[in-house]
Each structure stands twice: as structure tokens, then as C-alpha cells.
Amino acid sequence: MSTDQYVIDLTAPRREVQYPHGIIVKFSDKLDLLFPAELPADALDPILSEELDLVGLLGDLVRAQDRSAVGEIIELLFRRPRLPKLFLDAVKATYAILLDEQQYADFLAARPSIPDYVRLTSGLVRAYGVDLGKLFASAASSESDGPTSKQTSPDFTSSTPEESGSAPDSADSSESVD
């Protein structure tokens, strides 16, 4: 047995401790779903696919700084008319990865609504501790092509006392300043 101390120990108990049998979701009175305790990496493949190109879409939104977000989203949807269908297909494919075959069939048979997908996905994101914003973060989004900002104040001001506790030089309140 090694006496080394590990910085990262992937054999240590993970989310399975909190959800030993998986994440149980009550979808309806007749349907409970069991999701894996840990989010498999391949579950994000449909959402991150090149065909869907969500990263490219978000990059276009970041570059459109001078326009309203809603206006830009509408324009991007017109430029990518297949995007809503591709996105819904990607979400469904993600659930097909997360659920076993029978559960997925039962889930689809329950005819989930768009709000069902949103609520379920939001709940799973919280349970899995996944921040999709960080997944889609672009290194370029933090760069700036603009000029360097200007200094907002001088290095020192005449009102700053030289010594701690001394008062700044100022005219008496009874004196008038022209």
C-alpha cells in the first residue's frame, strides 16, 4: 500500500453516496424515472455536437453586442431554421443515454411537454452540479478588441493626507473661495 497522498482520488465515493441507487424522479403519478447517480460524459455529446453547433451559436450572440439579445436570437434562428428541431432531438438523445431503454420508452409514451423537459433538465442540472454556462464559455468572449480603459483618477489627490490621522488642507468653512 502506498503512503503517497493523492491530490485527486477518483476511487473515492462520489455522488453515489448521496444517491446510492441513482437519481429518482417522479415524472407523473404513474411514472418514476431513475437517472444515473453520476452524469456520464457521453450524455453531453448530443448537446455538444458539431451539427447542433451551440458553441457557434453562443459565439454569434457574444459577437452581436450592439443588438438586443432577443432580436439577435430571432435572426440566428432564421439563419439556422433547423436549430429548434436539432436541439429538441439532442435533448431527447441525451435522455436516451441517461435512461435505460424501457424507461426511455415509458418517458416518451408519457408525452413530455416542453415545460416538462425544461423542469426536468433544470432539476438534473442542479442534482448533477453541472454548469452549462461554463461548458459553453468561450476563451474569446473575455478578450476585448476595444481600446484600453482610461485611468479614472490621478495617482494621488491633494485631499489625501500625507500622514495617517492628519486632516487634509482645506479652506475654513467661513472663508469664501473664488
CSV table of C-alpha atoms in Angstrom, one decimal:
chain,number,residue,atom,x,y,z
A,1,MET,CA,0.0,0.0,0.0
A,2,SER,CA,1.4,3.4,-1.0
A,3,THR,CA,1.9,6.1,1.5
A,4,ASP,CA,1.5,8.8,-1.2
A,5,GLN,CA,-1.2,11.3,-0.7
A,6,TYR,CA,-3.4,11.8,-3.7
A,7,VAL,CA,-4.4,15.2,-4.9
A,8,ILE,CA,-7.3,13.7,-6.8
A,9,ASP,CA,-8.7,10.3,-5.9
A,10,LEU,CA,-11.4,9.1,-8.4
A,11,THR,CA,-12.0,5.9,-6.4
A,12,ALA,CA,-13.4,8.0,-3.5
A,13,PRO,CA,-17.1,7.9,-3.1
A,14,ARG,CA,-18.8,10.4,-5.3
A,15,ARG,CA,-22.5,11.3,-5.9
A,16,GLU,CA,-23.3,7.6,-5.3
A,17,VAL,CA,-23.0,8.4,-1.6
A,18,GLN,CA,-25.8,10.9,-1.9
A,19,TYR,CA,-27.8,8.9,-4.4
A,20,PRO,CA,-26.7,5.3,-4.0
A,21,HIS,CA,-29.3,3.9,-6.3
A,22,GLY,CA,-29.4,6.8,-8.8
A,23,ILE,CA,-31.5,10.0,-9.0
A,24,ILE,CA,-35.1,9.1,-8.7
A,25,VAL,CA,-37.5,11.5,-10.5
A,26,LYS,CA,-41.3,11.4,-10.0
A,27,PHE,CA,-42.4,12.3,-13.5
A,28,SER,CA,-46.1,11.6,-13.0
A,29,ASP,CA,-48.4,9.6,-10.8
A,30,LYS,CA,-47.7,6.6,-13.0
A,31,LEU,CA,-44.1,7.1,-13.9
A,32,ASP,CA,-40.9,7.3,-11.8
A,33,LEU,CA,-37.6,7.6,-13.7
A,34,LEU,CA,-34.2,6.5,-12.4
A,35,PHE,CA,-31.2,8.5,-13.7
A,36,PRO,CA,-27.6,7.5,-13.0
A,37,ALA,CA,-26.0,8.9,-9.9
A,38,GLU,CA,-23.2,10.4,-11.9
A,39,LEU,CA,-23.6,12.2,-15.2
A,40,PRO,CA,-21.9,10.1,-17.9
A,41,ALA,CA,-19.6,12.3,-20.0
A,42,ASP,CA,-21.1,10.9,-23.2
A,43,ALA,CA,-24.6,12.2,-22.2
A,44,LEU,CA,-23.5,15.7,-23.3
A,45,ASP,CA,-22.4,14.5,-26.7
A,46,PRO,CA,-25.7,15.3,-28.4
A,47,ILE,CA,-25.8,18.8,-27.0
A,48,LEU,CA,-22.2,19.5,-27.9
A,49,SER,CA,-22.4,18.0,-31.4
A,50,GLU,CA,-20.9,19.9,-34.4
A,51,GLU,CA,-24.2,19.6,-36.2
A,52,LEU,CA,-26.1,21.4,-33.5
A,53,ASP,CA,-23.3,23.9,-33.1
A,54,LEU,CA,-24.5,25.5,-29.9
A,55,VAL,CA,-21.0,26.8,-29.2
A,56,GLY,CA,-21.0,28.6,-32.6
A,57,LEU,CA,-24.5,30.0,-31.8
A,58,LEU,CA,-23.4,31.4,-28.5
A,59,GLY,CA,-20.3,32.8,-30.1
A,60,ASP,CA,-22.5,34.6,-32.6
A,61,LEU,CA,-24.6,36.0,-29.7
A,62,VAL,CA,-21.4,37.3,-28.0
A,63,ARG,CA,-20.2,39.0,-31.1
A,64,ALA,CA,-23.6,40.7,-31.6
A,65,GLN,CA,-23.0,43.1,-28.7
A,66,ASP,CA,-24.7,46.1,-30.3
A,67,ARG,CA,-28.1,44.4,-30.8
A,68,SER,CA,-30.7,43.2,-28.5
A,69,ALA,CA,-30.4,39.6,-27.4
A,70,VAL,CA,-33.9,38.8,-28.4
A,71,GLY,CA,-33.5,40.3,-31.8
A,72,GLU,CA,-30.3,38.5,-32.4
A,73,ILE,CA,-31.7,35.2,-31.3
A,74,ILE,CA,-34.6,35.6,-33.7
A,75,GLU,CA,-32.2,36.4,-36.5
A,76,LEU,CA,-30.0,33.5,-35.7
A,77,LEU,CA,-33.0,31.2,-35.7
A,78,PHE,CA,-33.9,32.4,-39.2
A,79,ARG,CA,-30.3,31.7,-40.3
A,80,ARG,CA,-30.5,28.3,-38.7
A,81,PRO,CA,-34.1,27.1,-39.3
A,82,ARG,CA,-33.2,23.5,-38.3
A,83,LEU,CA,-31.9,24.6,-34.9
A,84,PRO,CA,-35.1,24.1,-32.8
A,85,LYS,CA,-35.6,20.6,-34.2
A,86,LEU,CA,-32.0,19.7,-33.8
A,87,PHE,CA,-31.9,21.0,-30.3
A,88,LEU,CA,-35.0,19.0,-29.3
A,89,ASP,CA,-33.5,15.9,-30.9
A,90,ALA,CA,-30.3,16.4,-29.0
A,91,VAL,CA,-32.2,16.8,-25.7
A,92,LYS,CA,-34.1,13.6,-26.4
A,93,ALA,CA,-30.9,11.8,-27.4
A,94,THR,CA,-29.4,12.9,-24.0
A,95,TYR,CA,-32.3,11.4,-22.2
A,96,ALA,CA,-32.0,8.2,-24.2
A,97,ILE,CA,-28.4,7.9,-22.9
A,98,LEU,CA,-29.4,8.7,-19.3
A,99,LEU,CA,-32.3,6.3,-19.1
A,100,ASP,CA,-32.4,2.6,-19.9
A,101,GLU,CA,-34.3,1.5,-23.0
A,102,GLN,CA,-37.6,0.7,-21.2
A,103,GLN,CA,-37.6,3.9,-19.1
A,104,TYR,CA,-36.9,6.0,-22.1
A,105,ALA,CA,-39.8,4.4,-24.0
A,106,ASP,CA,-42.1,4.9,-21.0
A,107,PHE,CA,-40.9,8.6,-20.8
A,108,LEU,CA,-41.7,9.2,-24.4
A,109,ALA,CA,-45.1,7.4,-24.0
A,110,ALA,CA,-45.9,9.9,-21.3
A,111,ARG,CA,-45.6,12.6,-24.0
A,112,PRO,CA,-43.5,15.1,-22.1
A,113,SER,CA,-44.2,18.8,-22.8
A,114,ILE,CA,-41.6,21.4,-23.5
A,115,PRO,CA,-42.0,22.7,-19.9
A,116,ASP,CA,-41.6,19.1,-18.7
A,117,TYR,CA,-38.2,19.0,-20.5
A,118,VAL,CA,-37.2,22.4,-19.1
A,119,ARG,CA,-38.2,21.5,-15.5
A,120,LEU,CA,-36.6,18.0,-15.6
A,121,THR,CA,-33.4,19.3,-17.2
A,122,SER,CA,-33.1,22.2,-14.7
A,123,GLY,CA,-33.6,19.7,-11.8
A,124,LEU,CA,-31.0,17.3,-13.2
A,125,VAL,CA,-28.5,20.1,-13.8
A,126,ARG,CA,-28.8,21.1,-10.1
A,127,ALA,CA,-28.6,17.4,-9.0
A,128,TYR,CA,-25.5,16.7,-11.2
A,129,GLY,CA,-23.9,20.0,-10.3
A,130,VAL,CA,-23.3,20.8,-14.0
A,131,ASP,CA,-23.0,24.5,-15.0
A,132,LEU,CA,-23.8,24.6,-18.7
A,133,GLY,CA,-22.7,28.2,-18.9
A,134,LYS,CA,-19.2,27.1,-18.1
A,135,LEU,CA,-19.4,24.3,-20.6
A,136,PHE,CA,-20.1,26.8,-23.4
A,137,ALA,CA,-17.7,29.5,-22.1
A,138,SER,CA,-15.5,30.8,-24.9
A,139,ALA,CA,-12.0,31.9,-24.3
A,140,ALA,CA,-12.5,34.6,-26.9
A,141,SER,CA,-15.5,36.0,-25.0
A,142,SER,CA,-13.3,37.5,-22.3
A,143,GLU,CA,-11.0,39.2,-24.8
A,144,SER,CA,-11.6,42.8,-25.9
A,145,ASP,CA,-10.8,44.4,-29.2
A,146,GLY,CA,-11.6,47.9,-27.8
A,147,PRO,CA,-9.1,50.4,-26.5
A,148,THR,CA,-7.6,50.2,-23.1
A,149,SER,CA,-9.6,51.9,-20.4
A,150,LYS,CA,-8.5,55.3,-19.2
A,151,GLN,CA,-7.5,56.0,-15.7
A,152,THR,CA,-10.4,57.3,-13.7
A,153,SER,CA,-8.5,59.3,-11.2
A,154,PRO,CA,-4.9,60.6,-10.7
A,155,ASP,CA,-2.4,58.5,-8.7
A,156,PHE,CA,-2.9,60.9,-5.7
A,157,THR,CA,-5.1,63.8,-4.8
A,158,SER,CA,-4.4,66.9,-2.8
A,159,SER,CA,-7.1,65.9,-0.3
A,160,THR,CA,-5.3,62.8,0.7
A,161,PRO,CA,-3.4,63.5,4.0
A,162,GLU,CA,0.4,62.9,4.0
A,163,GLU,CA,0.3,61.2,7.4
A,164,SER,CA,-2.2,58.9,8.9
A,165,GLY,CA,-4.7,60.8,11.1
A,166,SER,CA,-3.8,64.3,9.7
A,167,ALA,CA,-6.6,66.3,8.2
A,168,PRO,CA,-6.5,67.4,4.6
A,169,ASP,CA,-5.7,71.0,3.7
A,170,SER,CA,-8.9,72.9,3.2
A,171,ALA,CA,-10.3,76.4,3.4
A,172,ASP,CA,-12.2,77.2,6.6
A,173,SER,CA,-15.9,76.9,6.1
A,174,SER,CA,-16.3,80.7,6.9
A,175,GLU,CA,-13.9,81.6,4.1
A,176,SER,CA,-15.2,82.0,0.7
A,177,VAL,CA,-13.4,80.6,-2.3
A,178,ASP,CA,-13.4,82.4,-5.6
